[in-house]
Coordinates of N, CA and C in Angstrom, one line a residue:
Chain K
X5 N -43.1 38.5 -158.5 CA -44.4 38.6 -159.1 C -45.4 37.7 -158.4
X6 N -46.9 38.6 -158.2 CA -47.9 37.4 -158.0 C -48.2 36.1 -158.6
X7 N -49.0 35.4 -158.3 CA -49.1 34.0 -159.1 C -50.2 34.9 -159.8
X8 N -50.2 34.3 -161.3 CA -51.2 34.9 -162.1 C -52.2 34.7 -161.6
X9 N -54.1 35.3 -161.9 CA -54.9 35.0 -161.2 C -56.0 34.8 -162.9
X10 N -55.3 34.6 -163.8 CA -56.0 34.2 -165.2 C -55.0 32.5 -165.5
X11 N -55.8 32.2 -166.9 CA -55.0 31.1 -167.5 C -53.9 30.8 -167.8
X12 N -52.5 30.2 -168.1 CA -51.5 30.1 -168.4 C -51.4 29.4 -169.9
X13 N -51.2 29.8 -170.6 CA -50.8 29.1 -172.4 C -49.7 28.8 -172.1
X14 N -49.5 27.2 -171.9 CA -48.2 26.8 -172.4 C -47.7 27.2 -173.7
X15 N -48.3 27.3 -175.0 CA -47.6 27.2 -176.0 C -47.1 29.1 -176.2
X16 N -48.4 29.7 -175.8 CA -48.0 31.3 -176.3 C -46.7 31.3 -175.2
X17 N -46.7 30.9 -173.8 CA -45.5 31.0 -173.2 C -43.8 30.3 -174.0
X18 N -44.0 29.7 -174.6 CA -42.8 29.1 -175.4 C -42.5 29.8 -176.8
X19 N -43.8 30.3 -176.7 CA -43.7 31.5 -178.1 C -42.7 32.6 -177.9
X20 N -43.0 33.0 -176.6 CA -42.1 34.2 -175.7 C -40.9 34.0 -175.7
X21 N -40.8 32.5 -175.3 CA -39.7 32.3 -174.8 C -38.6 32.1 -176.1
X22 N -38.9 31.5 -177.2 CA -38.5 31.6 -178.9 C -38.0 32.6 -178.9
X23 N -39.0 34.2 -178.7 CA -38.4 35.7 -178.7 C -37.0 35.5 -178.2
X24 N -36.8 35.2 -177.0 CA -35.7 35.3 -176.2 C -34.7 34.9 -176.7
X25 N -34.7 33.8 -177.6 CA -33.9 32.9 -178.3 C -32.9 32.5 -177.0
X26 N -33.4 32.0 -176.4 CA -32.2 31.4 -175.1 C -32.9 29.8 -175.1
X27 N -31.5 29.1 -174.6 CA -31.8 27.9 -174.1 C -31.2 27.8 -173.1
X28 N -31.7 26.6 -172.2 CA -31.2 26.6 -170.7 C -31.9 27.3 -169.8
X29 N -32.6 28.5 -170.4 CA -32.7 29.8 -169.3 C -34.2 29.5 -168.8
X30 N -34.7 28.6 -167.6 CA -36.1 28.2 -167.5 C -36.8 30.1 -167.2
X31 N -38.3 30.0 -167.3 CA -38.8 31.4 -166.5 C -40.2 30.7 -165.9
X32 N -40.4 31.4 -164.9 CA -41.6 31.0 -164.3 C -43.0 31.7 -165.0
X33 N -43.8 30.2 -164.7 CA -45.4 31.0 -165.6 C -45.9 30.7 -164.2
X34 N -45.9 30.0 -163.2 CA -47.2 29.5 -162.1 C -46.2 29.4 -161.0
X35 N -46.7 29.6 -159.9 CA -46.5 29.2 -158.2 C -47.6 28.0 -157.9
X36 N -47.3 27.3 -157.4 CA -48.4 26.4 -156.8 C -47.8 25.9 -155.7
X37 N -48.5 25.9 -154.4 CA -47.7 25.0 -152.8 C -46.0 25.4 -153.3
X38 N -45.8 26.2 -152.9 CA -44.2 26.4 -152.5 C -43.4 26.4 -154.0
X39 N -44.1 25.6 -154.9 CA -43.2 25.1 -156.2 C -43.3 26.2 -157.1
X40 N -41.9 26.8 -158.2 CA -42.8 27.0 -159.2 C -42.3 25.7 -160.7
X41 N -43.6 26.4 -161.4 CA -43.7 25.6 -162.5 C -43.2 26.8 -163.7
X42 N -42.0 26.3 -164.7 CA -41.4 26.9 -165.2 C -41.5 26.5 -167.0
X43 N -41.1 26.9 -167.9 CA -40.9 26.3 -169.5 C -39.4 27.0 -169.8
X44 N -38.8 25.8 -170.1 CA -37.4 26.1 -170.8 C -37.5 25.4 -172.1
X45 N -36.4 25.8 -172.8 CA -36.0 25.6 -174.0 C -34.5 24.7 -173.8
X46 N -34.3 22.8 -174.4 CA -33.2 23.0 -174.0 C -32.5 22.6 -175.3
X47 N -31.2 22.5 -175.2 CA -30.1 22.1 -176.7 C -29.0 21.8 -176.7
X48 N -29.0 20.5 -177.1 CA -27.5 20.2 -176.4 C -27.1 19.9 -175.2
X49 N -26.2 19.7 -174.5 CA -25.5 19.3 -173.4 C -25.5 20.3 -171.9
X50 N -26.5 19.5 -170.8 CA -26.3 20.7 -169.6 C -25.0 20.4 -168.9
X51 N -25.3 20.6 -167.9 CA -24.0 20.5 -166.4 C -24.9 19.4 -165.3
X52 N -23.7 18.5 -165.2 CA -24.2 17.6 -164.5 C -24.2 18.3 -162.9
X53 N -25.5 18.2 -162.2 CA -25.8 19.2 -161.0 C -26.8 18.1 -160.3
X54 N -27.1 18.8 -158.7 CA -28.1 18.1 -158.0 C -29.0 19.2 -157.6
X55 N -30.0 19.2 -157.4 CA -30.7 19.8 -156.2 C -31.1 19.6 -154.5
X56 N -30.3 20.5 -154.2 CA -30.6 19.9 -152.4 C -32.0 20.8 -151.7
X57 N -32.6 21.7 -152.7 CA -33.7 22.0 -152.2 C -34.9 20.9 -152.4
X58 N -34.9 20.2 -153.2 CA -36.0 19.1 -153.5 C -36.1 18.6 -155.0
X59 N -37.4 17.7 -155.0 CA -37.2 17.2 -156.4 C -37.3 18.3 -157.5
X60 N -37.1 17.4 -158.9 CA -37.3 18.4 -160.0 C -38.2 17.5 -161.2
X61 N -39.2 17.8 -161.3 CA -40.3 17.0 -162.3 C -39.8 18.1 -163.3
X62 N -39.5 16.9 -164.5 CA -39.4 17.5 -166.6 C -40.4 16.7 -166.6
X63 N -41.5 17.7 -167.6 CA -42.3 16.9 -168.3 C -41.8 17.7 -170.1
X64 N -41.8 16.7 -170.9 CA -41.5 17.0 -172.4 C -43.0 17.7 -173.2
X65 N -42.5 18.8 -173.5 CA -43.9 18.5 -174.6 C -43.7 18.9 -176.1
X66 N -42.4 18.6 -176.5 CA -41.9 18.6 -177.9 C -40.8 18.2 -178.1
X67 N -40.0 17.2 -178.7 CA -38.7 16.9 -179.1 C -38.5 15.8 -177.7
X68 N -37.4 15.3 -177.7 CA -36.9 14.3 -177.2 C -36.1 14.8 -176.4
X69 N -35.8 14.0 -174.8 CA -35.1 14.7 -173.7 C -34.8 13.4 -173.1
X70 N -33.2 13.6 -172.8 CA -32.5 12.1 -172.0 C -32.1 12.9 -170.9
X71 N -32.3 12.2 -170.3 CA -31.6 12.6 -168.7 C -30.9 11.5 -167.4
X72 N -29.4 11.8 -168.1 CA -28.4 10.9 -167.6 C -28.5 10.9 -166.1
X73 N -28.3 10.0 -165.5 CA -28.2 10.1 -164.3 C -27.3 9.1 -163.5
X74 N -26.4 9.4 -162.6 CA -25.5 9.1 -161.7 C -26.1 7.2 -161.4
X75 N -24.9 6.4 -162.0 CA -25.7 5.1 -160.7 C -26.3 4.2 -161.6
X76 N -27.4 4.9 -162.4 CA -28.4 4.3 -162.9 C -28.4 5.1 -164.4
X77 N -29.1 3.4 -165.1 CA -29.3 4.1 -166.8 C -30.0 5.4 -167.0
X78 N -30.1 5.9 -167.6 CA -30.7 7.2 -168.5 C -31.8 6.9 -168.6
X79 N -32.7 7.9 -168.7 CA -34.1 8.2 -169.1 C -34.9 8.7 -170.3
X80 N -35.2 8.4 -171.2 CA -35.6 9.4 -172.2 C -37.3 9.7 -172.2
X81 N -37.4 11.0 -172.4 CA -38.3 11.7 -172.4 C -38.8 11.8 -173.9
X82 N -40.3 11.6 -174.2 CA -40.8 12.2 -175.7 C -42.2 13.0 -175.0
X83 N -42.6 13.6 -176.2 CA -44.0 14.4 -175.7 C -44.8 13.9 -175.2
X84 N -45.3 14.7 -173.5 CA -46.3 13.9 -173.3 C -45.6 13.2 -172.2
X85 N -44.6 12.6 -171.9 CA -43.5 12.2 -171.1 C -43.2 12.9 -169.5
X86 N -43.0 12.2 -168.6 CA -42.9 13.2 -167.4 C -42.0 12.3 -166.5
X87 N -40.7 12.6 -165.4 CA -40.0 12.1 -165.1 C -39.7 13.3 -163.4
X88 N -39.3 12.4 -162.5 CA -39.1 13.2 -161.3 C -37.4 13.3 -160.8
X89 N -36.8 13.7 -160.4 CA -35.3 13.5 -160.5 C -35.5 14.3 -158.5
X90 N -35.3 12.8 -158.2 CA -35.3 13.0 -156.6 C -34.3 14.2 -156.0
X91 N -34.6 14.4 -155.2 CA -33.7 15.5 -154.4 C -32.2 14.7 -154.2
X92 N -31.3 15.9 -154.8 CA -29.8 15.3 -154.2 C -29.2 14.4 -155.2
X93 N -30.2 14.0 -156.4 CA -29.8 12.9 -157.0 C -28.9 13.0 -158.5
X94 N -27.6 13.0 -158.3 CA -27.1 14.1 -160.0 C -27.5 13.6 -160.7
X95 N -27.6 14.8 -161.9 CA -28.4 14.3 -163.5 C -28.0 15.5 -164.4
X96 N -28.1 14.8 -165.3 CA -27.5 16.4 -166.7 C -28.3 16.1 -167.6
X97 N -29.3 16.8 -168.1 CA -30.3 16.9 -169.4 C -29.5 16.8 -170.6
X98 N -29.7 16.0 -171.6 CA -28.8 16.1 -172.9 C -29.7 16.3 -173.7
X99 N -30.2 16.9 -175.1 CA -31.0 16.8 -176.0 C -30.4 17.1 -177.2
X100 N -29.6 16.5 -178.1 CA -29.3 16.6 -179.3 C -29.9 17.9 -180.0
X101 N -31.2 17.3 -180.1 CA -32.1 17.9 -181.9 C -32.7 19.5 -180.8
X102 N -32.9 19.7 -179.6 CA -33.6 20.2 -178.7 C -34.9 19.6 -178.3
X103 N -35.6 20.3 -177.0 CA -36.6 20.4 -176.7 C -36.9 21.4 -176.2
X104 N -39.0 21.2 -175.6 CA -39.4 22.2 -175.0 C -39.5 21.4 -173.9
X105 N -39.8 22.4 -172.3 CA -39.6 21.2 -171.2 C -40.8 22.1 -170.4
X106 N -41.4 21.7 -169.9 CA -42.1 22.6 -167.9 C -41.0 21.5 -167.2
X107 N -40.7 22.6 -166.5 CA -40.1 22.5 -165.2 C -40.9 22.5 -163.8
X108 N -41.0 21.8 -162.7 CA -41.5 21.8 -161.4 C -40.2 21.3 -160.2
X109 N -40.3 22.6 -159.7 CA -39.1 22.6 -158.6 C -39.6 24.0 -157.9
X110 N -38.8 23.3 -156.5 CA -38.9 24.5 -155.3 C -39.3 26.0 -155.5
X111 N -39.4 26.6 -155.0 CA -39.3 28.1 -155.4 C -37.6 28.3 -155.2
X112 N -37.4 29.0 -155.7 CA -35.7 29.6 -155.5 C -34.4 28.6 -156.1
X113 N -34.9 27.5 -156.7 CA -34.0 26.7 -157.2 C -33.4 27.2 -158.1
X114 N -32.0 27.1 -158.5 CA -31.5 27.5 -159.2 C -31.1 26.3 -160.4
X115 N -31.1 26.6 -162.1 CA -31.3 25.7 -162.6 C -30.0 24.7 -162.7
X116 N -28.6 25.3 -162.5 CA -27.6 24.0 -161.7 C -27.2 23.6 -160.8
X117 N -28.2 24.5 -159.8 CA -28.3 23.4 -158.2 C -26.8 23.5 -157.7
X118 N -26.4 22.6 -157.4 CA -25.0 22.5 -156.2 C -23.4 22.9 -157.6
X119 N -24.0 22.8 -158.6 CA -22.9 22.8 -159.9 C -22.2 24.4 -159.9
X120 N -23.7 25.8 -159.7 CA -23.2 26.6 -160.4 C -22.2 26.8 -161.6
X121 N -21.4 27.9 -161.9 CA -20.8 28.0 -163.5 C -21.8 28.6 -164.4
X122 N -21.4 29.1 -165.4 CA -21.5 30.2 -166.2 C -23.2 30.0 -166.7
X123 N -23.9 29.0 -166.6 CA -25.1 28.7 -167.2 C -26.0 28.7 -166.0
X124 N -26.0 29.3 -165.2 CA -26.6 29.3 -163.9 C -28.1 30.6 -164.4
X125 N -29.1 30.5 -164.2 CA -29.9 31.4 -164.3 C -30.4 31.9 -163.7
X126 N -31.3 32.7 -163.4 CA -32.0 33.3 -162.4 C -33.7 32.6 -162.7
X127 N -34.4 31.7 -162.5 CA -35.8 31.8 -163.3 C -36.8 33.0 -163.0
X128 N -36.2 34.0 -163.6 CA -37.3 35.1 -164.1 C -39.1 34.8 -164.6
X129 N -39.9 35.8 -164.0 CA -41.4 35.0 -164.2 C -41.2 35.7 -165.8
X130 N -42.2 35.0 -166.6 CA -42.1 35.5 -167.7 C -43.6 35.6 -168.3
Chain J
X2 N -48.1 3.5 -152.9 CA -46.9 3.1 -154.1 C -46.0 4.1 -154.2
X3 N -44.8 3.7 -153.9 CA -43.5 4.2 -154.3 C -43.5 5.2 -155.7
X4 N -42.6 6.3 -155.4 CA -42.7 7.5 -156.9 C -42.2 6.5 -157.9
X5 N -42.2 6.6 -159.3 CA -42.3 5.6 -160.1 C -41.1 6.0 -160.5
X6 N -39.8 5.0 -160.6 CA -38.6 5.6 -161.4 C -38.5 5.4 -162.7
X7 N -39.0 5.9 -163.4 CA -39.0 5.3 -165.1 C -40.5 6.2 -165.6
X8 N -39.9 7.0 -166.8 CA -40.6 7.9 -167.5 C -42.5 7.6 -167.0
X9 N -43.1 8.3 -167.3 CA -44.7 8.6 -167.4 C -45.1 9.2 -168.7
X10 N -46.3 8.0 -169.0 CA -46.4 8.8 -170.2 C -48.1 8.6 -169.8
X11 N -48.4 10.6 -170.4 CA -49.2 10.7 -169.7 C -50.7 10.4 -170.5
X12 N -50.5 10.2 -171.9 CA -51.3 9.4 -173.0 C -51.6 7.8 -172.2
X13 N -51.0 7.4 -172.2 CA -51.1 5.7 -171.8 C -52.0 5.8 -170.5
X14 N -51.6 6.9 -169.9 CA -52.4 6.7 -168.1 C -53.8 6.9 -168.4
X15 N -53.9 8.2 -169.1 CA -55.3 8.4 -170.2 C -56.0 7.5 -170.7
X16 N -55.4 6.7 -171.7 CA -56.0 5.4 -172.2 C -56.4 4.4 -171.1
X17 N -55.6 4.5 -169.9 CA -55.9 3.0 -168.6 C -57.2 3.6 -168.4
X18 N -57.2 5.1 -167.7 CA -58.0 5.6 -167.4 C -59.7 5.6 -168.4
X19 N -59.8 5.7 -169.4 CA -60.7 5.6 -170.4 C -61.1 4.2 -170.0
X20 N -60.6 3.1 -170.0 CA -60.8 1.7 -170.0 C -62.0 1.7 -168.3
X21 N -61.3 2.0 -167.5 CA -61.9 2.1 -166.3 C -63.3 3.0 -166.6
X22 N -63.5 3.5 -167.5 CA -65.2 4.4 -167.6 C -65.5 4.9 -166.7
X23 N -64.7 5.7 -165.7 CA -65.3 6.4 -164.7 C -64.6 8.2 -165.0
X24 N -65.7 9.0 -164.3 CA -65.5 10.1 -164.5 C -65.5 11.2 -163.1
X25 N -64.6 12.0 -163.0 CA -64.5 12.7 -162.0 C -63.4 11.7 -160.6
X26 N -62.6 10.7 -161.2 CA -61.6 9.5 -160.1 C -60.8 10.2 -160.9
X27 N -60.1 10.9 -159.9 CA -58.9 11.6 -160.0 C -57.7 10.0 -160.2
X28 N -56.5 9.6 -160.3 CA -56.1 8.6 -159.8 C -54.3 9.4 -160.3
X29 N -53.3 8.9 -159.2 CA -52.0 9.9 -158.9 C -51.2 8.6 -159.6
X30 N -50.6 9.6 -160.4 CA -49.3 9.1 -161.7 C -48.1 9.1 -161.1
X31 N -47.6 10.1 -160.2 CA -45.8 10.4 -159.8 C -46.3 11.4 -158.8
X32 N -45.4 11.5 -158.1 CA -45.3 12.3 -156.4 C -43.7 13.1 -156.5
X33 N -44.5 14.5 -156.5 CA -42.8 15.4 -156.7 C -43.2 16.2 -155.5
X34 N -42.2 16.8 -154.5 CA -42.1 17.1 -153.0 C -43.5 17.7 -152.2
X35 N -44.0 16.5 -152.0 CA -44.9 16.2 -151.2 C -46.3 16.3 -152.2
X36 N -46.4 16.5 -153.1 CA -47.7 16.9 -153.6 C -47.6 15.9 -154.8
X37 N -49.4 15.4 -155.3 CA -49.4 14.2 -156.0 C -50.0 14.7 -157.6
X38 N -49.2 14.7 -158.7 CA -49.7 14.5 -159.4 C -50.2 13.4 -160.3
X39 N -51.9 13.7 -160.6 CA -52.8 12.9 -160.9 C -53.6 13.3 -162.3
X40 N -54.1 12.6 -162.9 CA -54.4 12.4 -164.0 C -56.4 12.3 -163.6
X41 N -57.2 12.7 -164.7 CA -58.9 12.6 -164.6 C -59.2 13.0 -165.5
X42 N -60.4 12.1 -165.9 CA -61.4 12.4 -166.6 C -62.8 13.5 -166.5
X43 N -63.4 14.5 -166.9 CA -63.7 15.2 -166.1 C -65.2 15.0 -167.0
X44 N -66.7 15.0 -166.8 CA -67.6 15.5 -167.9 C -69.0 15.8 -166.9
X45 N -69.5 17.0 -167.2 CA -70.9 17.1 -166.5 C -69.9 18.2 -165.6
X46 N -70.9 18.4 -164.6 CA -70.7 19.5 -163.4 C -70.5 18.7 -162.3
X47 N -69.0 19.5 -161.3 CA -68.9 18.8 -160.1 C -69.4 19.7 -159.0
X48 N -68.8 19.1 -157.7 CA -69.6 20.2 -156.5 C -68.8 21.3 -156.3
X49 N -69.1 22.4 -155.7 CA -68.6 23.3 -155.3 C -67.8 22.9 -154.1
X50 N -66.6 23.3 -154.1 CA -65.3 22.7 -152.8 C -64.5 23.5 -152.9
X51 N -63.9 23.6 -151.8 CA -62.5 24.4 -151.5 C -61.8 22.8 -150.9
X52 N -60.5 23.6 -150.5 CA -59.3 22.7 -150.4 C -58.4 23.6 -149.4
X53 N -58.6 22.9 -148.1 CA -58.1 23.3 -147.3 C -56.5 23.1 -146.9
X54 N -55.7 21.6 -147.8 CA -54.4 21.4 -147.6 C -53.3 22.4 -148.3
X55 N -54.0 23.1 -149.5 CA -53.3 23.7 -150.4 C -54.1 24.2 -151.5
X56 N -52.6 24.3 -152.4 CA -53.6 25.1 -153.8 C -53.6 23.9 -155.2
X57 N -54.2 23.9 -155.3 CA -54.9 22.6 -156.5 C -55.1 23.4 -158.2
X58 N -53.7 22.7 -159.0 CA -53.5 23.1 -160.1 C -54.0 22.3 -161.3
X59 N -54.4 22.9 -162.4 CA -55.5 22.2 -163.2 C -54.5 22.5 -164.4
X60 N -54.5 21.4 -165.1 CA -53.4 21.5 -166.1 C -54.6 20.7 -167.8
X61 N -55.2 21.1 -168.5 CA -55.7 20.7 -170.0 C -55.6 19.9 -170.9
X62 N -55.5 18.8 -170.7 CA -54.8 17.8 -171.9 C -55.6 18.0 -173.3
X63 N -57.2 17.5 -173.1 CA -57.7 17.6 -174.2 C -59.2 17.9 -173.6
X64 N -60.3 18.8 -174.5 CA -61.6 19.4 -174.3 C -61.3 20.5 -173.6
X65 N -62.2 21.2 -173.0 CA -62.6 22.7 -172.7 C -63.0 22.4 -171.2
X66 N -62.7 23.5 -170.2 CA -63.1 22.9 -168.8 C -63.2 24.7 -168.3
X67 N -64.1 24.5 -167.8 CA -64.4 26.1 -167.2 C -64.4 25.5 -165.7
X68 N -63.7 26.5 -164.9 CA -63.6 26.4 -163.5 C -64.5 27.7 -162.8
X69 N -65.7 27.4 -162.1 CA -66.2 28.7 -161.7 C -65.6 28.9 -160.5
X70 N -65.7 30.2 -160.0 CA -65.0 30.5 -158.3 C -66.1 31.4 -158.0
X71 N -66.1 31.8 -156.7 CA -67.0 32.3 -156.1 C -66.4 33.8 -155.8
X72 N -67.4 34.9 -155.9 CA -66.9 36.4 -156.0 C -66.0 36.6 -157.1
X73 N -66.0 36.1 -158.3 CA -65.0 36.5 -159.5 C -65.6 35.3 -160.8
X74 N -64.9 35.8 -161.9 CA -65.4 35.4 -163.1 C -65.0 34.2 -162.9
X75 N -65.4 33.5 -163.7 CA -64.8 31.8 -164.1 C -63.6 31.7 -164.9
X76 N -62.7 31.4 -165.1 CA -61.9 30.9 -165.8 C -62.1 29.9 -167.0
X77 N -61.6 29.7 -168.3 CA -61.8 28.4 -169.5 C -60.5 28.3 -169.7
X78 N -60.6 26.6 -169.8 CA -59.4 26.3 -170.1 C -59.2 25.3 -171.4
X79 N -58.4 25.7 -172.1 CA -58.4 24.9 -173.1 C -57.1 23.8 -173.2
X80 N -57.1 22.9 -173.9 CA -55.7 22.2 -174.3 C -54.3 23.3 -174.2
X81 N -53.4 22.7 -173.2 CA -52.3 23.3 -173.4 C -52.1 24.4 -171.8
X82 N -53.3 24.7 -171.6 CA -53.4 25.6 -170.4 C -53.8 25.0 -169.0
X83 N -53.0 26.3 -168.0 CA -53.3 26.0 -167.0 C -53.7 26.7 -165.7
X84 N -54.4 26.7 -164.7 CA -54.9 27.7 -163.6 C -54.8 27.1 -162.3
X85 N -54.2 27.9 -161.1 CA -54.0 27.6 -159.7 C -55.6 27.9 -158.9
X86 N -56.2 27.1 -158.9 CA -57.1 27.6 -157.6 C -56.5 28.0 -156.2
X87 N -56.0 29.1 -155.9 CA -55.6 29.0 -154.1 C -56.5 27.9 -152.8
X88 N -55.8 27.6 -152.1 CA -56.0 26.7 -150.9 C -57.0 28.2 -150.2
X89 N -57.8 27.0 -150.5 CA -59.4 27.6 -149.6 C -60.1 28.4 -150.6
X90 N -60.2 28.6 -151.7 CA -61.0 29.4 -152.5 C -61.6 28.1 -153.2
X91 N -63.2 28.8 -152.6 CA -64.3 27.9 -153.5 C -64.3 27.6 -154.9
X92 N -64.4 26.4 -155.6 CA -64.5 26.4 -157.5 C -65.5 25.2 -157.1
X93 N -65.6 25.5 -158.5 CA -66.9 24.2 -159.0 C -66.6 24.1 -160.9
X94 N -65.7 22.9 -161.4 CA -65.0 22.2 -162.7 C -66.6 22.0 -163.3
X95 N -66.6 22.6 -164.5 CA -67.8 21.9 -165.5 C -67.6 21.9 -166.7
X96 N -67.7 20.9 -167.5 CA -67.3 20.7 -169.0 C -68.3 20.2 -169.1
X97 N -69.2 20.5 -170.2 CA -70.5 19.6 -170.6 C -70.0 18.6 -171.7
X98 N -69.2 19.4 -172.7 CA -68.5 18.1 -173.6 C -67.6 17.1 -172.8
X99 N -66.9 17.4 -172.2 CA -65.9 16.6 -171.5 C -64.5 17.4 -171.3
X100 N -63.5 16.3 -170.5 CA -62.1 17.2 -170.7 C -60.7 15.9 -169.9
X101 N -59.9 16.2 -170.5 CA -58.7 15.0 -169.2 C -58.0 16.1 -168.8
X102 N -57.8 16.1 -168.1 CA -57.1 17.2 -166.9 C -55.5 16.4 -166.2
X103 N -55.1 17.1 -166.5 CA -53.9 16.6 -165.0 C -53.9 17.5 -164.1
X104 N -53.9 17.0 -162.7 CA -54.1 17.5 -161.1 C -52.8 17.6 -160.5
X105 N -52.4 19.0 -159.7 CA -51.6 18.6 -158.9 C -51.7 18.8 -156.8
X106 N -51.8 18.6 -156.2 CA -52.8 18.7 -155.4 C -51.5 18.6 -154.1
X107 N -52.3 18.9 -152.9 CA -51.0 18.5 -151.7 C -51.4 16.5 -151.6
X108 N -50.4 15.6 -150.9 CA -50.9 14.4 -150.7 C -51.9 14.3 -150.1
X109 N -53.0 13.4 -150.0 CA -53.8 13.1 -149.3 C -55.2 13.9 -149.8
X110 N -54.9 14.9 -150.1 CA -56.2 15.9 -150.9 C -57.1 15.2 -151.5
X111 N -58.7 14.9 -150.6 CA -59.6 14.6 -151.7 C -60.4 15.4 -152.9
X112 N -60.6 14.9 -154.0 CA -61.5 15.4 -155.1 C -62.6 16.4 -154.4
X113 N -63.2 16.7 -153.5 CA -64.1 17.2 -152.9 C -63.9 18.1 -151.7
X114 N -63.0 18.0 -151.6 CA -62.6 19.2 -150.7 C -63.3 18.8 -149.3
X115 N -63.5 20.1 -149.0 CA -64.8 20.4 -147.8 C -65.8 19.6 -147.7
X116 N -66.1 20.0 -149.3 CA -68.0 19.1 -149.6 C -67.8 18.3 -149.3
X117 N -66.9 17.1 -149.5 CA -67.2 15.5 -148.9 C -68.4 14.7 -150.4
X118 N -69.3 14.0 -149.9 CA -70.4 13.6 -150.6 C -70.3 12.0 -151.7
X119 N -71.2 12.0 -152.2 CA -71.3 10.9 -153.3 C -70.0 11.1 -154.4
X120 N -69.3 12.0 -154.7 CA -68.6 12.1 -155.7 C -67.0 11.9 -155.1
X121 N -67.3 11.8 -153.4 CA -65.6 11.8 -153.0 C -65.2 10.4 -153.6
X122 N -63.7 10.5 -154.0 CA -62.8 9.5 -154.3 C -61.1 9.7 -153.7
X123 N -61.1 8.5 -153.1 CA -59.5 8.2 -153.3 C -58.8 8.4 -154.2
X124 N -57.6 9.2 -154.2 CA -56.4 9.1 -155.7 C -55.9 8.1 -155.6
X125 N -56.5 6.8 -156.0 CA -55.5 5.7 -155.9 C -54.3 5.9 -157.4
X126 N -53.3 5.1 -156.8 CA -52.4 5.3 -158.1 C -52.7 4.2 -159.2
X127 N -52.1 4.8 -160.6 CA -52.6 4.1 -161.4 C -51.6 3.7 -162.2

């Protein structure tokens, strides 16, 4: 799909995405320079993965988001919150209660990177 | 300055930013592959500019921001939304009430594009 050429609603986009009742499953709202920018839903425990195509910026903008990482303490995310998870560098999103997230990564990333396994998505534009 | 390893919170940069009383100083929060996201205060009318390194995404924190473009309608943006200007297409940002925006830009991209002028600024990081 083209990059839209009107405004993007984060929130009516999470509205959508509620319909779907999926978590995990990011979808793309924007392309910008090579990246796209995506909104997932997350809950509970991912798969600890890397990305070798490049970084991956979470920004939070509802509920609370920790993101364990290899080496080094954890991070927690609240709304309003934004964190970059360097290329290559493993990390697993945990979020108990859930959250809502934008995603910013490569185009064609996949959302468990080098992990694949059953939670692997496609990011569909939505 | 080095990408920052440890959450952003994009309220507090807001608040630094308010304290400084300047408007239209973009100033860069975190760097995710190759491109800077930056935080601004926006109020009154800027110049008309293109951006010749890339495409420059406008993301709504709080107030109303209309983006005009040249050969097509203008775009409004409210809290929560967001719009890609493509690399090289002319806009000109006007909020008469005001607006805080987050930027995401290629590195090095000034606020002014092409135009240049009295309004150019450095993204210094903040």
């Amino acid at each position: 799909m083209a990059r839209p050429d009107k405004p993007v609603n984060l929130a009516e986009k999470l509205e959508k995405l509620e319909e779907l009742d999926a978590y995990w499953t990011p979808r793309t709202v924007m392309e910008v320079n090579g990246l796209e920018l995506k909104v997932s839903r997350f809950k509970g425990e991912f798969v600890w993965h890397s990305h070798t195509e490049g970084d991956e910026l979470f920004l939070v903008l509802r509920g609370t988001l920790t993101i364990e990482l290899r080496d080094r303490d954890a991070v927690r995310l609240g709304p309003g919150e934004l964190f970059v998870v360097p290329k290559g560098v493993e990390h697993r999103p945990v979020t108990p209660e859930g959250c809502d997230v934008v995603l910013l990564d490569p185009e064609g990333a996949l959302n468990t990177g080098d992990a694949g396994g059953a939670l692997t998505r496609d990011a569909e534009w939505l």
